[in-house]
Every structure is written in structure tokens, then in C-alpha cells.
Amino acid sequence: MYALRLFAVRHARFFERFYGFFEATYVAAAPLVRRIGANRLERPVAAVERTVKGTLFDCRMCGACILSSTGMSCPMNCPKQMRNGPCGGVRLNGHCEVRPEMKCVWVQAYEGSRRMAGGDAILERQPPVDRSKEGCSSWLGVLRDKGLVHREPAA
Amino acid sequence: MRAGRAGLPDTSRPPPAGYSSHGRLERVLRSGRFAVTSELNPPDSADPAEVYDRALVLSEVCDAINAVDASAANVHMSSMGICALLSHAGYASVLQVACRDKNRIAIQGDILGASAMGVMNVLCLTGDGVQCGDQPGAKPVFDLDSISLLQTVRTMRDESRFLTGRKLSVPPRMFIGAAANPFVPPLAYRADHLGKKVAAGAEFIQTQYVYDLDIFERFMARVRDLGLDRKCFILAGVGPLASARTARWMRANVPGVHVPDALIDRLEKAGPPKAAKAEGKAICVELIQRLREMKGVKGVHVMAYRQEEFVSEIITASGVLQGRRGRARALPAAPA
């Protein structure tokens, strides 16, 4: 929801902290996830993630969440899906070139990042998205990347 | 340089030490000369003569000719097609790649193809949204963005591999460029964003039209603070404004172009269309001369929609070539 999305950016510092706790919690729960099976959990966890992050951030379930590097402004809401910063078409009022009624996702990202302790992560270069992970849980993805659970999600 | 098979420049050999390409643009920039590039407006035609007529005019005053890739999302002859023609005729071209129309499979293939044809420069762009062009119903691709595109090209060139790691037997030897727009929000972040592009592989930068020197100077100050002017060659974008009306139209309709009111007033005061056009040219020449004095600016990129002759006049009038002939030639001479 657009209003909540802007709210999340305004409170980027809070969400950064909250996610820090949350990540520590689910990383701690990795042995449990391993016992049940990450692939068996994929659908229910993805459904929860879609609901929560969809409401708060208009999350598009790209499967490679970088909200912590983008000031809590989801880059997949950018019509050009820019993951590395704003394009050159931003309007002078800070709105989107393609959707003039919407604030530029990256103008928001920059503002959000200035409120965060780890805001300089906005300068990290992001690789191209792996489109085959679309719809997958990025929380389980974090566990997979850390090698805590079986690597490949079920097809 | 020696010609490869089919009369194309041979790019299969590694470039000299300290160089990324065999191209003229890189040579001019690295030797400390003030570089001039311009763009060839692509024809709505399948006739190569329309490309050659425009290239002939520009090649006299430029070090490389950009072949635009459906700018503002309007369909024209493709950048690849134009670069192929220019390469065959011995002109130095800049391939423009916009992420809007192609996914990573098509783009990596095009980079190899372009390099094989002797194209020595590539400009990595995100691209304007499809909504602003003549095909608003098209599917926007945006598989990569400008920065991941830069990284892709650099990986292919420097590591001889595709994104997935598969090896290349001969890498593309290209001088890699990117665009920058210092004039739109978030202004405070624009120089840092340029830094990200440089870190991703950009060696030369062609900026959006510079009309507001105050904003540009603030941007360049930050660029110098970050040391980016020593890590890449910045070519400032310039172009003539034909009248106060066109200036207003551009400001309202071309994504990312910022024209300050003071310039529009100046054009308005100039009076009738002919006088306004002359004033527009004078403003452009002045901008080039002032940009040339700006620390960290290594060249200009002159753009004017479908006015190649006028571009040539402006570059000559600005005196930036200092007597040297531009000549966007990759080979000694173009075939007759």
C-alpha cells in the first residue's frame, strides 16, 4: 500500500533495527528449518513474507530482498526495476518519470538510507536479479546463502 | 590500425598497455586532449545513405559518433545497425545499449557482435521509459540496470567470461561509458551515484544536457572531492536551444532535462525565430567554452536532434578543436 510504503521509508531506522532482530531470530531457528526441510517450508513462508512485506513495502517478491540497502524503499516498485540507484529521468519534484503520481522509489530510498545506521549500503553495487528466484522467500534465501539450510529451493 | 577481414578494424589483438580499446576516443582522452563526441540521429529508413550523409558531417568535428538506441523510446534504425554501417565505412562509433529493450542474453551477444565489427566504445544506459515514446504499448524489459550492465560489459572484457562464468575465447575490447544526470533529484546523491558507475566499470561519462552551470559546478565539486575526475573522463552534454518555446517543451516533455528560467528569458528577448536560433547557438558556444575551463571536464558531447550541420558549426565556432581536425575515423580513410 502506497501510504504504508512511504511510512516505512520515514521510519527506516525503526525497520532497520526490527529486521536486525528478526533476522537474528530466524537465523537462530535455522536448525529447526533444516529439520522440517526448507523446501517444504518454502510455500508457507513465502506466503507470510508476501503478506507482511507486501502490506508494508509493496514487496514484489523478487526473491533477492535488498530493502536494507535501499532505505526500506522497495526497488522493484520502480517501473524500470532499477536496483542500483535512480535513473536520469526523475522529475524535478522528485516524482517518477514513468508514473508521475508516484514519488521516485530512489529519491525515497536515498532519504530512507540517510535515516539508517547502515544507510551507506546504498552505495553497494547490486548484481542483476536472478529472475528464476521470483516468488521465493528471501528469508529462506538468507539461510541458503549462509549455508545454514539446503541450497536450492524446490522448483 | 590494420584492417581485419571484410575491411573491418581488427579488434582481436589486445590493446596497448594502459588502454582498454584500440579506439580514437580513448586515445584522445588519455593523451589529455579535449574530446568532442556527438550523436547521429538515426533515420526512419532502411537506406544506409541517410546514415552516411550524417556521419560525414559529424566525423569532421568529432572523435567518436554515438549511435543512439531508440532515444526517448522512439523506434528508429538500431544502434547496432548504425554501428555496423559506421564501422564498415571506417568511422569511430559509440554503441549505445539501453536496458529497456533487451535482456541479458541479447545484450551480451550484441557486445560481442559489436566488438567483432570493430566498434570500440560502448555507452551503457538504462533507457527512457516506453511511455514517453511512439510505442507506449511495448513491453519494457529492464532485465539489467545501467550499473549491472556496466559490470556485465567489464566482466566480459576484463575476465573474458559471460555473466554466468562461461569463458570467451577473445573478449570484447571496448572503452566503457555511462551517462550521468546531475540535474534531477536526489541532487545530493548524484555524484555518489556516478562513483558507483565508475566502480562498476565506467571509464568515460557523457552527461545530460548542461544548461545550469551552478548545479553542474556543485556536482563537479563533489565529483572532485570523491576523486572521480581522476578515475573517469567526463564529457559534458551540450546542445543548442532553438527558441524559448522549444526550451519550455523540452523541459516539460523530455525526461531529465532541466533548463533554467534565465536561459529561456534570454531566448525570449532575442526576438524572432532566426535571431532566437542564433542566440541559442551563442548560448551553446558559451557553455562549451565555460565547461572547457571547468576542472575535471575532459570533453563535450554535443547533441542536437536532426541538426548535424548545426552541431558542426557550433563545435567549430567554440574553438575547442584548436585547429586539429576531429575526424571520427577508426581506419585511415573511409571507402569512397
Short mmCIF file of C-alpha atoms in Angstrom, two decimals:
data_model
loop_
_atom_site.label_atom_id
_atom_site.label_comp_id
_atom_site.label_asym_id
_atom_site.label_seq_id
_atom_site.Cartn_x
_atom_site.Cartn_y
_atom_site.Cartn_z
CA MET A 1 0.00 0.00 0.00
CA TYR A 2 1.47 3.33 -1.14
CA ALA A 3 0.88 5.26 2.12
CA LEU A 4 2.43 2.48 4.22
CA ARG A 5 5.35 2.30 1.82
CA LEU A 6 6.10 6.00 2.43
CA PHE A 7 5.60 5.41 6.18
CA ALA A 8 8.21 2.62 6.09
CA VAL A 9 10.75 4.97 4.48
CA ARG A 10 10.03 7.66 7.08
CA HIS A 11 10.68 5.07 9.78
CA ALA A 12 13.56 3.34 8.03
CA ARG A 13 15.66 3.42 11.20
CA PHE A 14 13.00 1.51 13.14
CA PHE A 15 12.54 -1.06 10.40
CA GLU A 16 16.30 -1.50 10.11
CA ARG A 17 16.51 -2.33 13.84
CA PHE A 18 13.43 -4.50 13.75
CA TYR A 19 14.76 -6.50 10.81
CA GLY A 20 18.09 -6.91 12.60
CA PHE A 21 16.31 -8.68 15.50
CA PHE A 22 14.09 -10.62 13.15
CA GLU A 23 16.99 -11.90 11.06
CA ALA A 24 18.91 -12.92 14.17
CA THR A 25 15.83 -14.84 15.30
CA TYR A 26 15.27 -16.78 12.11
CA VAL A 27 18.98 -17.48 11.70
CA ALA A 28 18.85 -18.93 15.22
CA ALA A 29 15.92 -21.06 14.11
CA ALA A 30 17.89 -22.48 11.17
CA PRO A 31 18.30 -25.95 12.76
CA LEU A 32 14.52 -26.20 13.08
CA VAL A 33 14.08 -25.10 9.46
CA ARG A 34 16.62 -27.73 8.43
CA ARG A 35 14.76 -30.44 10.35
CA ILE A 36 11.39 -29.61 8.76
CA GLY A 37 13.03 -29.01 5.37
CA ALA A 38 13.48 -25.59 3.81
CA ASN A 39 11.79 -26.71 0.60
CA ARG A 40 8.74 -27.94 2.50
CA LEU A 41 8.57 -24.54 4.24
CA GLU A 42 9.02 -22.54 1.04
CA ARG A 43 5.33 -22.04 0.22
CA PRO A 44 4.00 -21.15 3.68
CA VAL A 45 6.98 -18.90 4.49
CA ALA A 46 6.76 -17.19 1.10
CA ALA A 47 3.03 -16.63 1.70
CA VAL A 48 3.71 -14.96 5.06
CA GLU A 49 6.54 -12.90 3.59
CA ARG A 50 4.35 -11.81 0.69
CA THR A 51 1.57 -10.69 3.05
CA VAL A 52 3.75 -8.85 5.56
CA LYS A 53 6.19 -7.21 3.17
CA GLY A 54 3.51 -6.71 0.53
CA THR A 55 1.49 -4.65 3.00
CA LEU A 56 4.40 -2.67 4.40
CA PHE A 57 6.66 -2.14 1.39
CA ASP A 58 4.57 -3.11 -1.66
CA CYS A 59 7.04 -6.01 -1.90
CA ARG A 60 7.07 -7.73 -5.31
CA MET A 61 8.73 -10.96 -4.11
CA CYS A 62 11.80 -10.67 -6.29
CA GLY A 63 13.38 -13.34 -4.09
CA ALA A 64 16.52 -11.26 -3.51
CA CYS A 65 15.45 -8.65 -0.97
CA ILE A 66 17.74 -5.61 -0.65
CA LEU A 67 15.46 -3.33 1.43
CA SER A 68 18.27 -2.85 3.97
CA SER A 69 20.42 -1.33 1.20
CA THR A 70 17.68 0.84 -0.25
CA GLY A 71 16.40 2.87 2.68
CA MET A 72 13.44 0.46 3.07
CA SER A 73 12.08 1.58 -0.31
CA CYS A 74 11.47 -1.49 -2.50
CA PRO A 75 13.33 -1.01 -5.81
CA MET A 76 11.04 -3.44 -7.62
CA ASN A 77 8.33 -0.75 -7.43
CA CYS A 78 10.45 1.30 -9.80
CA PRO A 79 8.92 0.91 -13.28
CA LYS A 80 12.46 0.32 -14.59
CA GLN A 81 13.27 -2.03 -11.69
CA MET A 82 16.44 -0.06 -11.00
CA ARG A 83 18.38 -1.85 -8.26
CA ASN A 84 21.42 0.38 -8.18
CA GLY A 85 20.11 3.89 -7.87
CA PRO A 86 17.88 6.41 -9.62
CA CYS A 87 17.64 6.77 -13.40
CA GLY A 88 18.20 10.12 -15.08
CA GLY A 89 14.52 10.74 -15.73
CA VAL A 90 13.41 11.72 -12.21
CA ARG A 91 11.10 14.76 -12.30
CA LEU A 92 12.18 17.99 -10.63
CA ASN A 93 9.50 17.46 -7.95
CA GLY A 94 11.11 14.11 -7.10
CA HIS A 95 8.39 12.05 -8.77
CA CYS A 96 8.73 9.17 -11.20
CA GLU A 97 9.26 9.73 -14.93
CA VAL A 98 7.01 6.80 -15.88
CA ARG A 99 4.35 7.19 -13.17
CA PRO A 100 4.14 10.92 -12.41
CA GLU A 101 1.73 10.42 -9.48
CA MET A 102 4.29 8.29 -7.61
CA LYS A 103 7.32 9.55 -5.71
CA CYS A 104 10.56 8.20 -7.21
CA VAL A 105 11.43 4.98 -5.42
CA TRP A 106 15.10 6.02 -5.36
CA VAL A 107 14.52 9.55 -4.10
CA GLN A 108 12.70 7.77 -1.27
CA ALA A 109 15.50 5.22 -0.95
CA TYR A 110 18.08 7.95 -0.56
CA GLU A 111 16.00 9.70 2.13
CA GLY A 112 15.41 6.44 3.97
CA SER A 113 19.08 5.49 3.81
CA ARG A 114 20.06 8.77 5.49
CA ARG A 115 17.94 7.75 8.48
CA MET A 116 19.53 4.33 8.83
CA ALA A 117 22.66 3.36 10.74
CA GLY A 118 23.82 1.20 7.85
CA GLY A 119 22.48 3.59 5.22
CA ASP A 120 25.71 3.70 3.23
CA ALA A 121 24.86 0.22 2.00
CA ILE A 122 23.04 2.18 -0.74
CA LEU A 123 26.50 2.53 -2.33
CA GLU A 124 26.96 -1.23 -2.66
CA ARG A 125 26.67 -2.49 -6.22
CA GLN A 126 23.85 -4.97 -6.73
CA PRO A 127 24.19 -7.79 -9.26
CA PRO A 128 21.42 -8.49 -11.78
CA VAL A 129 18.39 -10.17 -10.18
CA ASP A 130 18.12 -13.92 -10.60
CA ARG A 131 14.65 -13.96 -12.16
CA SER A 132 14.30 -17.69 -11.50
CA LYS A 133 14.00 -16.88 -7.77
CA GLU A 134 10.96 -14.65 -8.29
CA GLY A 135 8.20 -15.58 -5.83
CA CYS A 136 10.63 -17.37 -3.48
CA SER A 137 11.10 -16.36 0.15
CA SER A 138 14.15 -14.14 0.58
CA TRP A 139 14.19 -15.05 4.31
CA LEU A 140 14.82 -18.68 3.41
CA GLY A 141 17.18 -17.31 0.76
CA VAL A 142 19.27 -15.69 3.50
CA LEU A 143 19.54 -19.07 5.27
CA ARG A 144 20.51 -20.72 1.98
CA ASP A 145 23.13 -18.04 1.24
CA LYS A 146 24.59 -18.52 4.69
CA GLY A 147 24.79 -22.26 4.01
CA LEU A 148 22.52 -22.98 7.02
CA VAL A 149 19.96 -24.96 5.02
CA HIS A 150 19.91 -26.96 1.79
CA ARG A 151 20.88 -24.57 -1.02
CA GLU A 152 18.42 -24.87 -3.87
CA PRO A 153 14.72 -24.04 -3.47
CA ALA A 154 12.31 -26.63 -4.89
CA ALA A 155 11.27 -25.84 -8.43
CA MET B 1 45.36 0.21 -37.30
CA ARG B 2 45.40 -2.79 -39.57
CA ALA B 3 42.16 -3.93 -41.08
CA GLY B 4 40.78 -7.35 -40.25
CA ARG B 5 38.85 -9.50 -42.63
CA ALA B 6 35.98 -7.83 -44.51
CA GLY B 7 37.67 -4.43 -44.17
CA LEU B 8 36.67 -4.04 -40.54
CA PRO B 9 39.15 -2.82 -37.92
CA ASP B 10 40.86 -5.76 -36.25
CA THR B 11 39.97 -5.76 -32.58
CA SER B 12 41.07 -9.28 -31.76
CA ARG B 13 44.54 -8.21 -30.61
CA PRO B 14 44.92 -6.83 -27.08
CA PRO B 15 45.10 -3.02 -26.93
CA PRO B 16 48.35 -1.28 -25.85
CA ALA B 17 49.22 -1.34 -22.13
CA GLY B 18 47.07 1.06 -20.12
CA TYR B 19 44.33 1.07 -22.76
CA SER B 20 41.01 -0.74 -22.87
CA SER B 21 40.43 -0.34 -26.59
CA HIS B 22 42.10 0.46 -29.89
CA GLY B 23 39.79 3.41 -30.36
CA ARG B 24 40.40 7.03 -31.13
CA LEU B 25 38.17 8.39 -28.36
CA GLU B 26 40.17 6.66 -25.64
CA ARG B 27 43.45 7.74 -27.25
CA VAL B 28 42.39 11.39 -27.39
CA LEU B 29 41.20 11.36 -23.78
CA ARG B 30 44.20 9.55 -22.34
CA SER B 31 46.57 11.90 -24.17
CA GLY B 32 44.95 14.82 -22.34
CA ARG B 33 43.29 16.45 -25.33
CA PHE B 34 39.79 17.89 -25.06
CA ALA B 35 37.50 15.32 -26.67
CA VAL B 36 34.41 16.01 -28.74
CA THR B 37 31.65 13.50 -29.37
CA SER B 38 28.26 13.92 -30.94
CA GLU B 39 25.29 11.76 -31.73
CA LEU B 40 23.99 10.62 -35.04
CA ASN B 41 20.26 10.87 -35.19
CA PRO B 42 19.03 7.55 -36.50
CA PRO B 43 16.96 7.55 -39.68
CA ASP B 44 13.45 6.17 -40.07
CA SER B 45 14.64 4.43 -43.16
CA ALA B 46 16.47 1.35 -44.40
CA ASP B 47 18.72 3.45 -46.61
CA PRO B 48 22.37 3.45 -45.46
CA ALA B 49 22.97 6.73 -47.32
CA GLU B 50 20.96 8.53 -44.64
CA VAL B 51 23.44 7.31 -42.04
CA TYR B 52 26.49 8.11 -44.15
CA ASP B 53 25.32 11.65 -45.02
CA ARG B 54 25.04 12.48 -41.32
CA ALA B 55 28.22 10.67 -40.35
CA LEU B 56 30.25 12.57 -42.92
CA VAL B 57 29.28 15.90 -41.38
CA LEU B 58 29.91 14.79 -37.80
CA SER B 59 33.16 12.94 -38.48
CA GLU B 60 34.87 16.23 -39.36
CA VAL B 61 34.33 17.63 -35.89
CA CYS B 62 34.11 14.60 -33.59
CA ASP B 63 36.36 11.97 -32.08
CA ALA B 64 33.55 9.44 -31.98
CA ILE B 65 29.95 9.32 -33.13
CA ASN B 66 27.28 7.98 -30.78
CA ALA B 67 24.68 5.80 -32.45
CA VAL B 68 21.63 6.35 -30.27
CA ASP B 69 19.49 3.40 -29.21
CA ALA B 70 15.86 4.41 -29.67
CA SER B 71 16.29 7.50 -27.51
CA ALA B 72 13.15 8.69 -25.76
CA ALA B 73 11.79 5.23 -26.64
CA ASN B 74 11.04 6.16 -30.24
CA VAL B 75 11.71 3.49 -32.87
CA HIS B 76 14.43 4.30 -35.40
CA MET B 77 17.25 2.37 -37.06
CA SER B 78 19.03 0.45 -34.30
CA SER B 79 22.32 1.43 -32.70
CA MET B 80 23.79 -1.93 -33.78
CA GLY B 81 22.74 -1.33 -37.38
CA ILE B 82 24.21 2.16 -37.43
CA CYS B 83 27.44 1.00 -35.77
CA ALA B 84 27.77 -1.76 -38.37
CA LEU B 85 27.46 0.80 -41.17
CA LEU B 86 29.85 3.23 -39.49
CA SER B 87 32.42 0.50 -38.85
CA HIS B 88 32.31 -0.61 -42.47
CA ALA B 89 32.94 2.95 -43.60
CA GLY B 90 35.80 3.40 -41.13
CA TYR B 91 34.13 5.75 -38.66
CA ALA B 92 34.66 5.58 -34.89
CA SER B 93 31.33 4.92 -33.25
CA VAL B 94 29.87 4.56 -29.78
CA LEU B 95 27.38 1.73 -29.44
CA GLN B 96 24.54 2.75 -27.13
CA VAL B 97 22.85 -0.04 -25.21
CA ALA B 98 19.60 0.67 -23.37
CA CYS B 99 18.35 -1.90 -20.87
CA ARG B 100 14.79 -1.04 -21.84
CA ASP B 101 14.62 -3.25 -24.93
CA LYS B 102 16.88 -6.24 -24.36
CA ASN B 103 17.55 -8.84 -21.73
CA ARG B 104 20.99 -10.04 -20.66
CA ILE B 105 21.11 -12.72 -23.34
CA ALA B 106 20.60 -10.25 -26.19
CA ILE B 107 22.86 -7.61 -24.66
CA GLN B 108 25.88 -9.87 -24.12
CA GLY B 109 25.51 -11.19 -27.67
CA ASP B 110 25.36 -7.65 -29.04
CA ILE B 111 28.51 -6.64 -27.16
CA LEU B 112 30.44 -9.48 -28.79
CA GLY B 113 28.97 -8.73 -32.20
CA ALA B 114 29.73 -5.02 -31.94
CA SER B 115 33.31 -5.63 -30.87
CA ALA B 116 33.78 -8.11 -33.71
CA MET B 117 32.62 -5.41 -36.14
CA GLY B 118 35.25 -3.03 -34.82
CA VAL B 119 33.07 -0.91 -32.54
CA MET B 120 35.43 0.30 -29.83
CA ASN B 121 33.17 2.24 -27.47
CA VAL B 122 30.00 1.32 -25.66
CA LEU B 123 27.67 3.56 -23.67
CA CYS B 124 25.67 1.68 -21.03
CA LEU B 125 22.24 3.18 -20.38
CA THR B 126 19.09 2.29 -18.52
CA GLY B 127 16.93 3.92 -21.17
CA ASP B 128 13.86 6.13 -21.08
CA GLY B 129 10.56 4.52 -20.14
CA VAL B 130 8.45 3.19 -23.05
CA GLN B 131 5.63 5.56 -22.10
CA CYS B 132 7.43 8.61 -23.49
CA GLY B 133 7.99 7.20 -26.98
CA ASP B 134 5.92 6.30 -30.01
CA GLN B 135 5.27 2.69 -28.89
CA PRO B 136 3.79 3.09 -25.39
CA GLY B 137 2.25 -0.40 -25.62
CA ALA B 138 5.66 -2.09 -25.78
CA LYS B 139 6.83 -4.42 -23.03
CA PRO B 140 9.58 -2.71 -21.03
CA VAL B 141 12.39 -5.21 -20.41
CA PHE B 142 14.76 -3.69 -17.83
CA ASP B 143 16.33 -7.05 -17.03
CA LEU B 144 19.57 -5.22 -16.12
CA ASP B 145 20.04 -1.62 -15.00
CA SER B 146 22.81 0.70 -16.16
CA ILE B 147 25.14 -0.34 -13.34
CA SER B 148 24.66 -4.08 -13.67
CA LEU B 149 25.08 -3.57 -17.44
CA LEU B 150 28.40 -1.79 -16.86
CA GLN B 151 29.53 -4.65 -14.64
CA THR B 152 28.46 -7.17 -17.26
CA VAL B 153 30.47 -5.50 -20.03
CA ARG B 154 33.50 -5.10 -17.81
CA THR B 155 33.31 -8.76 -16.73
CA MET B 156 33.22 -9.80 -20.38
CA ARG B 157 36.16 -7.55 -21.27
CA ASP B 158 38.45 -7.96 -18.27
CA GLU B 159 37.67 -11.50 -17.19
CA SER B 160 36.87 -12.98 -20.62
CA ARG B 161 33.64 -14.52 -19.42
CA PHE B 162 29.89 -14.11 -19.62
CA LEU B 163 27.85 -13.24 -16.52
CA THR B 164 27.35 -16.93 -15.77
CA GLY B 165 31.09 -17.60 -15.89
CA ARG B 166 31.25 -19.29 -19.30
CA LYS B 167 34.56 -18.42 -20.97
CA LEU B 168 35.08 -16.25 -24.05
CA SER B 169 37.95 -17.09 -26.38
CA VAL B 170 38.51 -13.43 -27.34
CA PRO B 171 37.00 -10.72 -25.11
CA PRO B 172 35.37 -7.53 -26.45
CA ARG B 173 37.98 -4.74 -26.38
CA MET B 174 35.80 -1.77 -25.63
CA PHE B 175 36.12 1.58 -23.90
CA ILE B 176 33.17 1.59 -21.49
CA GLY B 177 30.98 4.61 -20.89
CA ALA B 178 27.95 5.61 -18.89
CA ALA B 179 25.58 8.56 -18.66
CA ALA B 180 25.06 10.90 -15.72
CA ASN B 181 22.32 13.37 -14.96
CA PRO B 182 23.43 15.83 -12.26
CA PHE B 183 20.30 17.96 -12.59
CA VAL B 184 17.47 15.85 -11.17
CA PRO B 185 16.70 14.62 -7.65
CA PRO B 186 18.19 13.33 -5.46
CA LEU B 187 20.78 16.06 -6.24
CA ALA B 188 22.88 15.33 -3.14
CA TYR B 189 23.31 11.72 -4.22
CA ARG B 190 24.13 12.23 -7.90
CA ALA B 191 27.93 12.37 -7.58
CA ASP B 192 27.95 9.30 -5.34
CA HIS B 193 25.82 7.54 -7.92
CA LEU B 194 28.42 8.44 -10.53
CA GLY B 195 31.01 6.89 -8.21
CA LYS B 196 29.01 3.70 -8.26
CA LYS B 197 29.05 3.72 -12.06
CA VAL B 198 32.80 4.27 -12.11
CA ALA B 199 33.27 1.41 -9.64
CA ALA B 200 31.13 -0.75 -11.92
CA GLY B 201 33.41 -0.09 -14.88
CA ALA B 202 32.58 3.29 -16.45
CA GLU B 203 35.70 4.89 -17.95
CA PHE B 204 34.02 7.78 -19.74
CA ILE B 205 30.85 9.67 -18.88
CA GLN B 206 28.54 11.60 -21.18
CA THR B 207 26.22 13.83 -19.16
CA GLN B 208 22.70 15.01 -19.75
CA TYR B 209 22.40 18.49 -21.35
CA VAL B 210 24.16 21.03 -19.14
CA TYR B 211 22.17 24.29 -19.08
CA ASP B 212 22.52 25.12 -15.41
CA LEU B 213 26.20 25.75 -14.70
CA ASP B 214 25.62 26.40 -10.98
CA ILE B 215 24.17 22.95 -10.35
CA PHE B 216 26.81 21.40 -12.57
CA GLU B 217 29.66 23.16 -10.75
CA ARG B 218 28.32 21.93 -7.39
CA PHE B 219 28.10 18.43 -8.81
CA MET B 220 31.66 18.63 -10.18
CA ALA B 221 32.96 19.90 -6.83
CA ARG B 222 31.60 16.77 -5.17
CA VAL B 223 32.95 14.64 -8.06
CA ARG B 224 36.41 16.11 -7.46
CA ASP B 225 36.09 15.56 -3.69
CA LEU B 226 35.42 11.90 -4.37
CA GLY B 227 38.40 11.80 -6.76
CA LEU B 228 36.17 10.61 -9.59
CA ASP B 229 37.54 13.13 -12.11
CA ARG B 230 40.81 11.18 -11.94
CA LYS B 231 39.12 7.82 -12.39
CA CYS B 232 36.97 8.60 -15.41
CA PHE B 233 36.75 11.07 -18.29
CA ILE B 234 33.74 13.36 -18.03
CA LEU B 235 32.27 14.73 -21.24
CA ALA B 236 29.65 17.39 -20.53
CA GLY B 237 26.50 17.19 -22.64
CA VAL B 238 25.54 20.35 -24.52
CA GLY B 239 23.09 21.31 -27.23
CA PRO B 240 21.52 24.38 -28.81
CA LEU B 241 18.04 25.55 -27.85
CA ALA B 242 16.17 26.73 -30.94
CA SER B 243 13.71 29.02 -29.17
CA ALA B 244 12.09 29.79 -25.85
CA ARG B 245 9.19 27.58 -26.93
CA THR B 246 11.37 24.53 -27.65
CA ALA B 247 13.20 25.09 -24.38
CA ARG B 248 9.90 25.03 -22.49
CA TRP B 249 8.76 22.00 -24.45
CA MET B 250 11.98 20.11 -23.69
CA ARG B 251 11.74 20.96 -20.02
CA ALA B 252 8.18 19.66 -19.89
CA ASN B 253 8.46 16.62 -22.16
CA VAL B 254 11.99 15.25 -22.36
CA PRO B 255 12.74 13.17 -19.25
CA GLY B 256 15.58 14.56 -17.16
CA VAL B 257 16.23 17.84 -19.00
CA HIS B 258 16.47 20.92 -16.83
CA VAL B 259 16.54 24.37 -18.47
CA PRO B 260 16.77 27.34 -16.06
CA ASP B 261 14.39 30.30 -16.50
CA ALA B 262 17.28 32.70 -17.11
CA LEU B 263 18.17 30.95 -20.38
CA ILE B 264 14.56 30.89 -21.52
CA ASP B 265 14.31 34.64 -20.83
CA ARG B 266 17.44 35.22 -22.89
CA LEU B 267 15.96 33.34 -25.85
CA GLU B 268 12.67 35.22 -25.48
CA LYS B 269 14.42 38.60 -25.53
CA ALA B 270 16.28 37.61 -28.71
CA GLY B 271 13.04 38.07 -30.63
CA PRO B 272 12.09 36.46 -33.99
CA PRO B 273 12.86 32.77 -34.69
CA LYS B 274 16.04 33.45 -36.68
CA ALA B 275 17.50 35.71 -34.00
CA ALA B 276 16.44 33.22 -31.31
CA LYS B 277 18.22 30.40 -33.13
CA ALA B 278 21.39 32.49 -33.36
CA GLU B 279 21.07 33.28 -29.66
CA GLY B 280 20.62 29.56 -28.94
CA LYS B 281 23.82 28.86 -30.83
CA ALA B 282 25.66 31.64 -28.97
CA ILE B 283 24.49 30.22 -25.63
CA CYS B 284 25.70 26.76 -26.64
CA VAL B 285 29.12 28.04 -27.74
CA GLU B 286 29.44 29.96 -24.45
CA LEU B 287 28.51 26.86 -22.46
CA ILE B 288 31.15 24.78 -24.27
CA GLN B 289 33.80 27.41 -23.59
CA ARG B 290 32.92 27.68 -19.93
CA LEU B 291 32.73 23.92 -19.47
CA ARG B 292 36.14 23.61 -21.03
CA GLU B 293 37.58 25.74 -18.24
CA MET B 294 35.90 23.66 -15.55
CA LYS B 295 38.24 21.40 -13.62
CA GLY B 296 37.52 17.73 -14.27
CA VAL B 297 35.67 18.23 -17.56
CA LYS B 298 37.59 16.39 -20.29
CA GLY B 299 35.38 16.94 -23.28
CA VAL B 300 31.93 17.75 -24.58
CA HIS B 301 29.16 15.65 -26.04
CA VAL B 302 27.15 17.79 -28.45
CA MET B 303 23.57 16.77 -29.11
CA ALA B 304 21.02 18.36 -31.43
CA TYR B 305 18.08 16.45 -32.79
CA ARG B 306 18.39 16.08 -36.58
CA GLN B 307 20.74 19.08 -36.94
CA GLU B 308 24.14 17.55 -37.70
CA GLU B 309 25.25 20.58 -39.77
CA PHE B 310 24.39 22.90 -36.92
CA VAL B 311 26.37 20.75 -34.47
CA SER B 312 29.38 21.04 -36.74
CA GLU B 313 29.02 24.85 -36.88
CA ILE B 314 28.79 25.05 -33.09
CA ILE B 315 31.85 22.90 -32.47
CA THR B 316 33.88 24.87 -34.99
CA ALA B 317 32.72 28.19 -33.51
CA SER B 318 33.60 27.10 -29.97
CA GLY B 319 37.25 26.64 -30.94
CA VAL B 320 37.68 23.54 -28.77
CA LEU B 321 39.31 21.56 -31.54
CA GLN B 322 42.19 24.09 -31.54
CA GLY B 323 42.93 23.60 -35.19
CA ARG B 324 43.08 19.82 -35.01
CA ARG B 325 40.59 18.07 -37.24
CA GLY B 326 38.13 15.96 -35.29
CA ARG B 327 37.79 13.04 -37.65
CA ALA B 328 35.91 10.20 -36.07
CA ARG B 329 37.89 7.76 -38.11
CA ALA B 330 38.81 4.29 -36.94
CA LEU B 331 40.67 3.47 -40.17
CA PRO B 332 42.86 5.88 -42.17
CA ALA B 333 40.18 6.58 -44.76
CA ALA B 334 36.57 5.79 -45.48
CA PRO B 335 35.85 3.87 -48.67
CA ALA B 336 34.67 6.12 -51.49
#
